[in-house]
């Protein structure tokens, strides 16, 4: 039986990334634990540190990737940040884990997310107004 080739995409926290902006980036212990768990399923795992060249990284590997295990946060893309990898995977026809780009975009816009869940009758807290 052929081994599954999984690309584990995440933002790797470098030693110099002490700033709170990098709090959701993955450290060595987390990367090792996730990689080991995926390998225990019998898969081959390749780590891809997501950066500005992520489209190129996925495109050049698309014929070897069976699945992208996506745990990417992004940084500079603002409200699109978590949608980048799923969007590129869909464009390149690579199966991936996690939510769709549309879901990520909607959840990053709190007003839109509140409207979506309110449509189904889910109660939400009233928005807090910031004094200017």
XYZ file of C-alpha atoms in Angstrom:
132
model
C 0.000 0.000 0.000
C 1.318 3.428 -0.973
C 2.167 5.788 1.868
C 0.208 9.017 2.021
C 2.336 12.123 1.399
C 1.251 14.855 3.783
C 2.497 18.424 3.610
C 2.279 19.933 7.098
C 1.871 23.684 6.597
C 2.387 26.033 9.496
C 4.192 29.188 10.497
C 7.444 28.143 12.161
C 8.424 30.323 15.106
C 12.062 31.345 14.800
C 14.178 32.093 17.903
C 14.018 35.841 17.221
C 10.188 35.848 17.125
C 9.458 36.903 20.701
C 6.893 39.543 19.706
C 3.250 38.727 20.555
C 2.401 38.802 16.823
C 4.076 35.396 16.589
C 2.200 33.802 19.493
C 0.257 31.471 17.199
C 3.339 30.369 15.266
C 4.542 26.825 15.977
C 7.587 26.069 18.071
C 9.861 23.029 17.714
C 8.017 20.904 20.294
C 4.638 21.358 18.595
C 6.076 20.723 15.152
C 7.762 17.530 16.372
C 4.563 16.311 18.073
C 2.323 16.961 15.045
C 4.849 15.435 12.648
C 5.217 12.337 14.857
C 1.440 11.919 15.130
C 1.013 12.129 11.366
C 3.905 9.722 10.792
C 2.316 7.216 13.219
C -0.530 6.896 10.703
C 2.050 5.567 8.248
C 2.326 8.779 6.232
C 5.358 10.558 4.866
C 5.352 14.098 6.278
C 7.049 17.178 4.879
C 7.023 20.427 6.834
C 6.375 23.578 4.814
C 7.066 26.825 6.653
C 4.484 29.179 5.196
C 5.890 32.446 3.934
C 5.443 34.786 0.980
C 6.411 31.990 -1.436
C 3.722 29.527 -0.281
C 1.969 29.396 -3.654
C 5.246 28.437 -5.342
C 6.005 25.882 -2.613
C 2.639 24.177 -3.074
C 2.672 24.428 -6.859
C 6.066 22.753 -7.233
C 4.957 19.887 -4.946
C 1.323 19.525 -6.059
C 1.908 16.225 -7.869
C 3.589 14.692 -4.812
C 1.161 15.955 -2.125
C -1.792 13.746 -1.240
C -3.014 16.026 1.549
C -2.099 19.345 3.136
C -2.434 19.267 6.918
C -3.005 22.985 7.347
C -2.180 24.728 10.611
C -1.224 28.104 9.160
C -1.971 31.424 10.799
C -0.295 33.854 8.421
C 0.675 37.357 9.474
C 0.708 40.114 6.900
C -2.506 39.278 5.056
C -4.783 40.717 7.798
C -8.320 39.289 7.455
C -7.236 36.930 4.661
C -4.359 35.454 6.640
C -5.841 32.066 7.532
C -7.515 31.681 4.124
C -4.325 31.837 2.037
C -3.267 28.169 2.202
C -6.804 26.758 1.686
C -7.345 29.159 -1.216
C -4.123 28.085 -2.924
C -4.870 24.408 -2.238
C -8.275 24.757 -3.881
C -6.750 26.582 -6.839
C -4.102 23.853 -7.238
C -6.601 20.998 -6.590
C -4.732 19.754 -3.500
C -6.908 18.231 -0.739
C -6.444 19.946 2.634
C -7.666 19.804 6.208
C -9.597 22.508 7.983
C -12.031 25.147 6.908
C -12.607 26.604 3.466
C -11.218 30.005 2.473
C -14.736 31.478 2.678
C -15.168 30.225 6.238
C -11.841 31.687 7.324
C -12.628 35.054 5.721
C -16.096 35.211 7.290
C -14.850 34.327 10.765
C -12.129 36.982 10.654
C -14.820 39.636 10.049
C -16.619 39.628 13.402
C -19.673 41.567 12.160
C -20.167 39.104 9.300
C -19.663 36.127 11.608
C -22.278 37.502 14.032
C -24.788 37.972 11.189
C -24.220 34.421 9.953
C -24.777 32.770 13.316
C -27.669 35.129 14.177
C -29.439 33.941 11.009
C -29.679 30.495 12.614
C -30.878 31.951 15.915
C -27.616 31.603 17.811
C -27.497 34.330 20.465
C -24.422 36.559 20.415
C -23.184 39.275 22.736
C -23.899 42.859 21.782
C -20.859 44.584 20.257
C -18.735 46.696 22.568
C -18.313 50.258 21.383
C -14.859 51.728 21.665
C -14.687 55.338 22.829
C -12.753 57.547 20.461
